[in-house]
Amino acid sequence: MKMTLRALLGATVSFTLAGAAMAETTITVATVNNGDMIRMQGLMDDFYAKHPDIKVEWVTLEENVLRQNVTADIATGGGQYDVVTIGTYEVPIWAKQNWLESLNDLPADYNIDDLLPAIRGGLTVDGNLYASPFYGESSFVNYRKDLAEKAGITIPDAPTWDDIKAAAAAMTDTDAGIYGICLRGKAGWGENMAFLTTMANSYGARWFDENWNPQFDQPEWKAVMTDYVELLTKYGPPGASNNGYNENLTLSLQGKCAMRMDATVSAGSLTDPAQSEFADKVGFALAPDMGLGKRANWLWAWSLAIPASSDAKDAAKTFVNWATNQDYIALVASKEGWRNAPPGTRTSLYANAEYAALPFAKMTIDSINAADPTNPSVKPVPYVGVQFVAIPEFAGLATSVGEIFSAALAGQKSVDDALAEAQALAVSEMTSAGYIK
């Protein structure tokens, strides 16, 4: 049988269209090197089975480096990334700069109304969702119950800072390689300053007064820094000024931190027998307070956003939906158990009986719900944000202040000198930015 010219051309066109339909789109995802995001990379077979026409290339970086690289690329419209992992601090600022793509058109099965109101609110600007939370978190205390029992102490579910100081002293056993407390000391606005800002909230300290005047010269900050440095120099691990989230989590998994105050998201790892031989000995408590009405807990969501500069927005949205959908949470649970499911984003997770039975589930959701970004401190402030100040200048300023405070922790300068230096720097920066005259 002879094929006519028209039939031949038709077959060629059909073949070409089929080839186009099968064309592969490559997207680049920039993310942080924590356990949950590493786990996602190990589950990509599920994504590829559902979306064989999309290839994902990963750029996985340490937290501080990720922030620097992503900020530089998105501010210049570089287009290097199609999906970026960013936090509650960046989303409202970047959305107002038109740097992010709205996610309001995600498919119906994304179920936007299932997002926890506190988390969704921090990622929404003028009614548009600009980032989808992969996991949400607050902060709380985790501790080894066996060491507390051995020391003859009880850590309350809602401790004070005096309770924490006493527990750290009682459980420290340096001869056995046990450190009473592990806190973030690594410099960075999202590392030591995230912790210190929440600690300051509970002590009645604040970054700025109602007129944007820096407050590091006030007695509340002196109390914060004095107790912080004393806790870690007396009862913390060696080199505490170099330890951030990942380093302290590793020490806790090794059983070397008798007590640690950090992100609620780490509870799954701490109670996982595959990751810790002390998994059945971990207790949890709310972040401490000073009796002033504020606890030292934060509110954060690591979220996936799409830069406006991406040239593969549809494929990027397909990936974001997969990675932050209810089905992904169920996928993780089916592979690694409910304790490792991404927490703190969806109401449905906490309605799940298996998840709700976990020892940290209620403490996590209570901590998230207790954080108040609109009234973070005891005294009035002109800003929103719990462990950050939601202004564009904060990231650079807080990183510089974090370096000063990390140096004080390392013994390179006194607390008084560090606070004076931080105050002078903050006054200079806020004057240059036009907040104060």
Coordinates of C-alpha atoms in Angstrom, one line a residue:
M1 CA 0.0 0.0 0.0
K2 CA 1.3 3.4 -1.0
M3 CA 1.1 6.3 1.5
T4 CA -0.1 9.5 -0.1
L5 CA 1.9 12.7 0.5
R6 CA -1.0 14.1 2.6
A7 CA -1.0 10.9 4.8
L8 CA 2.8 11.1 5.1
L9 CA 2.7 14.7 6.1
G10 CA -0.1 13.9 8.6
A11 CA 1.9 11.1 10.1
T12 CA 4.9 13.4 10.4
V13 CA 2.8 16.1 12.1
S14 CA 1.3 13.6 14.5
F15 CA 4.7 12.2 15.4
T16 CA 6.0 15.7 15.9
L17 CA 3.1 16.6 18.2
A18 CA 3.6 13.4 20.1
G19 CA 7.2 14.2 20.5
A20 CA 6.3 17.7 21.8
A21 CA 3.9 16.2 24.3
M22 CA 6.6 13.9 25.6
A23 CA 9.2 16.8 25.8
E24 CA 10.8 16.9 29.2
T25 CA 10.8 20.1 31.3
T26 CA 13.6 20.5 33.8
I27 CA 13.1 22.5 36.9
T28 CA 15.7 23.5 39.5
V29 CA 14.7 23.3 43.2
A30 CA 16.8 25.2 45.8
T31 CA 16.4 23.8 49.3
V32 CA 17.9 23.5 52.7
N33 CA 19.9 20.6 53.9
N34 CA 17.7 19.4 56.7
G35 CA 16.4 15.9 57.2
D36 CA 12.9 16.5 55.8
M37 CA 14.1 18.0 52.6
I38 CA 16.7 15.2 52.1
R39 CA 13.9 12.7 52.7
M40 CA 11.9 14.3 49.9
Q41 CA 14.7 13.7 47.5
G42 CA 14.6 10.0 48.3
L43 CA 10.9 9.8 47.4
M44 CA 11.1 11.3 44.0
D45 CA 10.2 8.0 42.3
D46 CA 6.6 8.8 43.3
F47 CA 6.8 12.2 41.6
Y48 CA 8.4 10.8 38.4
A49 CA 5.8 8.0 38.2
K50 CA 3.0 10.7 38.2
H51 CA 4.9 13.3 36.1
P52 CA 7.4 11.6 33.8
D53 CA 7.6 14.7 31.7
I54 CA 9.2 16.8 34.5
K55 CA 12.8 16.4 35.6
V56 CA 13.9 17.9 38.9
E57 CA 17.5 19.1 39.6
W58 CA 18.3 19.8 43.2
V59 CA 20.5 22.5 44.8
T60 CA 20.8 21.6 48.5
L61 CA 22.6 24.1 50.7
E62 CA 23.3 24.9 54.4
E63 CA 20.6 27.3 55.7
N64 CA 22.7 30.5 55.8
V65 CA 24.1 29.8 52.3
L66 CA 20.7 28.9 50.9
R67 CA 19.3 32.3 52.1
Q68 CA 22.2 34.2 50.5
N69 CA 22.1 32.5 47.2
V70 CA 18.3 32.5 46.8
T71 CA 18.0 36.2 47.9
A72 CA 20.7 37.3 45.5
D73 CA 19.1 35.4 42.6
I74 CA 15.5 36.4 43.2
A75 CA 16.3 40.1 43.8
T76 CA 18.1 40.4 40.5
G77 CA 15.6 38.3 38.5
G78 CA 18.4 35.8 37.8
G79 CA 16.0 32.9 37.0
Q80 CA 18.5 30.3 38.3
Y81 CA 15.8 28.5 40.3
D82 CA 12.2 27.5 39.5
V83 CA 11.3 26.5 43.1
V84 CA 12.9 28.0 46.2
T85 CA 12.7 27.0 49.8
I86 CA 12.0 30.1 51.8
G87 CA 10.5 31.0 55.2
T88 CA 7.8 33.1 56.8
Y89 CA 10.1 36.1 56.9
E90 CA 10.7 36.4 53.2
V91 CA 7.3 35.6 51.8
P92 CA 5.4 38.9 52.6
I93 CA 8.4 41.1 51.8
W94 CA 9.2 39.4 48.5
A95 CA 5.5 39.1 47.5
K96 CA 5.2 42.9 47.8
Q97 CA 8.2 43.3 45.5
N98 CA 6.4 41.1 42.9
W99 CA 9.2 38.6 43.1
L100 CA 6.9 35.6 43.7
E101 CA 4.3 33.8 41.7
S102 CA 0.8 33.5 43.2
L103 CA -0.2 29.9 44.1
N104 CA -4.0 30.6 44.2
D105 CA -4.4 28.5 41.1
L106 CA -3.1 25.2 42.5
P107 CA -5.4 22.3 41.8
A108 CA -8.5 21.7 43.9
D109 CA -6.9 18.6 45.5
Y110 CA -4.3 20.9 47.1
N111 CA -7.1 21.8 49.5
I112 CA -5.9 25.2 50.6
D113 CA -8.5 25.4 53.4
D114 CA -6.8 22.5 55.1
L115 CA -3.8 24.7 55.9
L116 CA -3.4 25.7 59.5
P117 CA -4.7 29.3 59.8
A118 CA -1.5 30.5 61.6
I119 CA 0.7 29.1 58.9
R120 CA -1.4 30.1 56.0
G121 CA -1.7 33.6 57.3
G122 CA 2.0 34.1 57.3
L123 CA 2.3 33.1 53.7
T124 CA -0.6 35.1 52.3
V125 CA -0.5 38.7 51.1
D126 CA -3.6 40.6 49.9
G127 CA -5.5 37.3 49.6
N128 CA -2.9 35.5 47.6
L129 CA -1.0 32.5 48.8
Y130 CA 2.7 33.1 47.7
A131 CA 4.3 30.0 49.2
S132 CA 3.1 26.5 50.1
P133 CA 4.3 25.2 53.5
F134 CA 6.3 22.0 53.4
Y135 CA 6.4 21.9 57.2
G136 CA 5.5 24.4 60.0
E137 CA 7.1 24.6 63.3
S138 CA 7.3 26.4 66.6
S139 CA 10.0 25.7 69.2
F140 CA 10.0 23.7 72.4
V141 CA 12.2 21.9 74.9
N142 CA 13.3 18.3 74.4
Y143 CA 15.1 16.4 77.1
R144 CA 16.2 13.0 78.1
K145 CA 13.8 11.7 80.7
D146 CA 16.3 9.1 82.0
L147 CA 18.9 11.8 82.8
A148 CA 16.3 14.0 84.5
E149 CA 15.2 11.0 86.6
K150 CA 18.8 10.2 87.5
A151 CA 19.4 13.8 88.5
G152 CA 16.3 13.7 90.7
I153 CA 14.5 16.6 88.9
T154 CA 11.2 17.0 87.1
I155 CA 10.9 19.3 84.1
P156 CA 7.3 20.8 84.0
D157 CA 5.3 20.7 80.8
A158 CA 5.3 24.6 81.0
P159 CA 8.7 25.4 82.5
T160 CA 10.1 28.8 83.5
W161 CA 13.6 29.9 82.7
D162 CA 14.5 29.2 86.4
D163 CA 13.4 25.6 85.8
I164 CA 15.6 25.4 82.7
K165 CA 18.6 26.8 84.5
A166 CA 18.2 24.3 87.4
A167 CA 17.7 21.4 85.0
A168 CA 20.8 22.2 82.9
A169 CA 22.9 22.4 86.1
A170 CA 21.6 19.2 87.5
M171 CA 21.9 17.1 84.3
T172 CA 25.4 18.2 83.2
D173 CA 28.0 15.5 83.4
T174 CA 31.0 16.5 81.4
D175 CA 33.0 13.5 82.4
A176 CA 30.4 11.3 80.7
G177 CA 30.2 13.7 77.7
I178 CA 26.7 14.8 78.7
Y179 CA 25.9 18.5 78.3
G180 CA 23.1 20.0 80.3
I181 CA 21.7 22.2 77.5
C182 CA 22.2 22.8 73.8
L183 CA 21.1 26.1 72.2
R184 CA 21.9 27.7 68.9
G185 CA 25.2 29.6 68.9
K186 CA 26.0 29.8 65.2
A187 CA 25.8 33.3 63.8
G188 CA 22.9 34.0 61.5
W189 CA 19.5 35.8 61.6
G190 CA 17.9 32.4 61.3
E191 CA 20.3 30.6 63.6
N192 CA 21.4 32.2 66.9
M193 CA 19.2 35.3 66.4
A194 CA 16.1 33.2 65.9
F195 CA 16.6 31.7 69.3
L196 CA 17.8 34.8 71.0
T197 CA 14.9 36.9 69.7
T198 CA 12.3 34.5 71.2
M199 CA 14.3 34.3 74.4
A200 CA 14.3 38.1 74.4
N201 CA 10.5 38.2 73.9
S202 CA 10.0 36.1 77.0
Y203 CA 12.4 38.3 79.1
G204 CA 10.4 41.5 78.1
A205 CA 13.2 42.6 75.7
R206 CA 12.5 43.8 72.1
W207 CA 14.5 44.8 69.0
F208 CA 12.9 48.3 68.7
D209 CA 10.6 50.5 70.7
E210 CA 7.4 52.0 69.2
N211 CA 9.5 54.7 67.3
W212 CA 12.0 52.1 65.9
N213 CA 14.8 53.0 68.4
P214 CA 17.0 50.0 69.0
Q215 CA 16.8 48.5 72.5
F216 CA 20.1 46.6 73.0
D217 CA 21.1 49.1 75.6
Q218 CA 18.2 48.2 77.9
P219 CA 18.4 46.0 81.0
E220 CA 16.2 43.3 79.5
W221 CA 18.7 42.5 76.8
K222 CA 21.5 42.5 79.4
A223 CA 19.6 39.8 81.3
V224 CA 19.0 37.8 78.1
M225 CA 22.6 37.8 77.0
T226 CA 24.0 37.2 80.5
D227 CA 21.8 34.1 81.1
Y228 CA 22.4 32.8 77.5
V229 CA 26.2 33.0 77.7
E230 CA 26.2 31.6 81.2
L231 CA 24.0 28.6 80.3
L232 CA 26.1 27.6 77.4
T233 CA 29.6 28.3 78.9
K234 CA 28.7 26.4 82.1
Y235 CA 26.5 23.6 80.8
G236 CA 26.7 23.6 77.0
P237 CA 28.9 21.6 74.7
P238 CA 32.4 22.8 73.6
G239 CA 32.4 25.1 70.6
A240 CA 28.7 26.1 71.2
S241 CA 29.3 29.3 69.2
N242 CA 29.6 27.1 66.1
N243 CA 26.5 25.0 66.6
G244 CA 23.2 25.7 64.8
Y245 CA 20.1 23.6 64.3
N246 CA 21.8 20.6 62.6
E247 CA 24.7 20.4 64.9
N248 CA 22.6 20.5 68.1
L249 CA 20.2 18.0 66.7
T250 CA 23.1 15.6 65.9
L251 CA 24.3 16.0 69.5
S252 CA 20.8 15.2 70.8
L253 CA 20.4 12.1 68.6
Q254 CA 23.7 10.9 70.0
G255 CA 22.4 11.4 73.5
K256 CA 24.9 14.1 74.4
C257 CA 22.4 16.9 75.0
A258 CA 20.5 16.3 78.2
M259 CA 18.2 19.2 77.1
R260 CA 17.8 21.2 74.0
M261 CA 15.5 24.0 73.0
D262 CA 14.8 24.2 69.2
A263 CA 12.4 23.5 66.4
T264 CA 9.4 21.3 67.0
V265 CA 10.0 19.7 63.6
S266 CA 12.9 17.7 65.1
A267 CA 10.6 15.7 67.3
G268 CA 10.1 13.0 64.7
S269 CA 13.8 12.4 64.4
L270 CA 14.3 12.4 68.2
T271 CA 11.7 9.7 68.7
D272 CA 12.7 7.6 65.8
P273 CA 14.6 4.4 66.9
A274 CA 16.3 4.3 63.5
Q275 CA 17.9 7.6 64.2
S276 CA 18.4 7.6 68.0
E277 CA 19.1 4.9 70.6
F278 CA 17.4 7.2 73.1
A279 CA 14.1 7.5 71.2
D280 CA 12.0 6.1 74.0
K281 CA 13.6 8.3 76.6
V282 CA 12.7 11.7 75.1
G283 CA 10.4 14.1 76.9
F284 CA 9.0 17.4 75.6
A285 CA 8.0 20.7 77.2
L286 CA 6.8 24.1 76.1
A287 CA 9.4 26.8 75.6
P288 CA 10.1 28.6 78.9
D289 CA 8.9 31.9 80.1
M290 CA 9.8 34.5 82.8
G291 CA 6.2 34.9 84.1
L292 CA 5.6 37.9 81.9
G293 CA 3.1 36.4 79.6
K294 CA 5.3 35.4 76.7
R295 CA 7.0 32.1 76.0
A296 CA 10.2 31.7 74.0
N297 CA 8.6 29.9 71.2
W298 CA 8.7 31.0 67.5
L299 CA 6.5 30.5 64.5
W300 CA 8.0 29.4 61.2
A301 CA 7.2 27.5 58.0
W302 CA 9.7 26.3 55.5
S303 CA 7.8 26.7 52.3
L304 CA 8.1 26.2 48.6
A305 CA 7.7 29.3 46.4
I306 CA 8.1 30.0 42.7
P307 CA 10.1 33.0 41.6
A308 CA 8.5 35.3 39.1
S309 CA 11.7 34.9 37.1
S310 CA 11.1 31.2 36.5
D311 CA 10.5 30.1 32.9
A312 CA 8.9 26.8 33.9
K313 CA 6.1 28.0 36.2
D314 CA 3.5 25.3 35.3
A315 CA 6.0 22.5 35.9
A316 CA 7.1 24.2 39.1
K317 CA 3.5 24.4 40.4
T318 CA 3.0 20.7 39.6
F319 CA 6.0 20.0 41.8
V320 CA 4.9 22.3 44.6
N321 CA 1.5 20.7 44.7
W322 CA 3.0 17.2 44.9
A323 CA 5.6 18.1 47.6
T324 CA 3.1 19.9 49.9
N325 CA -0.1 18.0 49.3
Q326 CA -1.9 15.8 51.8
D327 CA -1.0 12.9 49.6
Y328 CA 2.7 13.6 50.2
I329 CA 2.2 13.5 54.0
A330 CA 0.5 10.1 53.6
L331 CA 3.4 9.0 51.3
V332 CA 6.0 9.8 54.0
A333 CA 3.9 8.1 56.6
S334 CA 3.5 4.9 54.5
K335 CA 7.3 4.7 54.0
E336 CA 8.7 5.9 57.3
G337 CA 5.8 6.1 59.8
W338 CA 3.6 8.9 60.9
R339 CA 6.3 10.3 63.3
N340 CA 8.3 11.4 60.2
A341 CA 5.4 13.0 58.4
P342 CA 6.0 16.7 57.7
P343 CA 4.3 18.5 60.6
G344 CA 2.7 21.8 61.4
T345 CA 0.9 22.6 58.1
R346 CA -2.4 20.9 57.8
T347 CA -5.4 20.6 60.1
S348 CA -6.1 17.1 58.8
L349 CA -2.8 15.8 60.1
Y350 CA -3.7 16.7 63.7
A351 CA -7.1 15.1 63.2
N352 CA -5.4 11.8 62.3
A353 CA -5.7 9.5 65.2
E354 CA -2.4 7.8 64.6
Y355 CA -0.5 11.1 64.4
A356 CA -2.3 12.6 67.4
A357 CA -1.2 9.7 69.5
L358 CA 2.5 10.6 69.1
P359 CA 4.0 12.1 72.2
F360 CA 4.9 15.4 70.6
A361 CA 1.8 16.0 68.4
K362 CA -0.2 18.0 71.0
M363 CA 2.9 20.0 72.2
T364 CA 3.7 21.0 68.6
I365 CA 0.2 22.3 67.7
D366 CA -0.1 24.0 71.1
S367 CA 3.2 25.8 70.5
I368 CA 2.3 26.8 67.0
N369 CA -1.1 28.2 68.2
A370 CA 0.5 30.0 71.1
A371 CA 2.8 32.1 69.0
D372 CA 1.5 35.6 68.2
P373 CA 3.4 37.4 65.4
T374 CA 1.3 40.5 65.8
N375 CA 2.2 40.9 69.5
P376 CA 5.5 39.1 69.9
S377 CA 6.9 40.9 72.9
V378 CA 5.7 42.0 76.4
K379 CA 6.1 45.7 75.5
P380 CA 4.5 47.3 72.4
V381 CA 6.5 47.0 69.2
P382 CA 6.0 48.6 65.7
Y383 CA 6.7 45.3 63.9
V384 CA 5.3 41.8 63.4
G385 CA 7.2 38.5 63.6
V386 CA 8.1 36.3 66.5
Q387 CA 11.7 35.3 65.9
F388 CA 12.3 38.0 63.3
V389 CA 11.3 41.6 62.5
A390 CA 9.3 41.7 59.3
I391 CA 11.3 44.5 57.6
P392 CA 13.7 44.1 54.6
E393 CA 16.6 45.4 56.6
F394 CA 16.3 42.7 59.3
A395 CA 18.2 39.9 57.6
G396 CA 21.4 41.8 57.1
L397 CA 21.2 43.6 60.5
A398 CA 20.4 40.5 62.5
T399 CA 23.1 38.5 60.8
S400 CA 25.6 41.2 61.8
V401 CA 24.3 41.3 65.4
G402 CA 24.4 37.5 65.4
E403 CA 28.1 37.5 64.6
I404 CA 28.6 39.9 67.5
F405 CA 26.7 37.8 70.0
S406 CA 28.3 34.6 68.7
A407 CA 31.7 36.2 69.4
A408 CA 30.5 37.0 73.0
L409 CA 29.5 33.4 73.5
A410 CA 33.0 32.3 72.2
G411 CA 34.6 34.6 74.9
Q412 CA 36.0 37.0 72.3
K413 CA 34.2 40.0 73.9
S414 CA 32.2 40.7 77.0
V415 CA 28.4 40.8 77.1
D416 CA 28.5 44.5 77.8
D417 CA 30.8 45.2 74.8
A418 CA 28.7 43.0 72.6
L419 CA 25.5 44.8 73.5
A420 CA 27.1 48.2 73.0
E421 CA 28.4 47.2 69.6
A422 CA 25.0 45.8 68.6
Q423 CA 23.2 49.0 69.8
A424 CA 25.6 51.2 67.8
L425 CA 25.3 49.1 64.7
A426 CA 21.5 49.0 64.9
V427 CA 21.2 52.7 65.4
S428 CA 23.5 53.3 62.4
E429 CA 21.5 50.9 60.2
M430 CA 18.1 52.1 61.2
T431 CA 19.2 55.7 60.7
S432 CA 20.6 55.0 57.2
A433 CA 17.3 53.2 56.3
G434 CA 15.3 56.2 57.4
Y435 CA 13.4 54.6 60.3
I436 CA 14.9 57.0 62.9
K437 CA 16.6 60.4 62.6

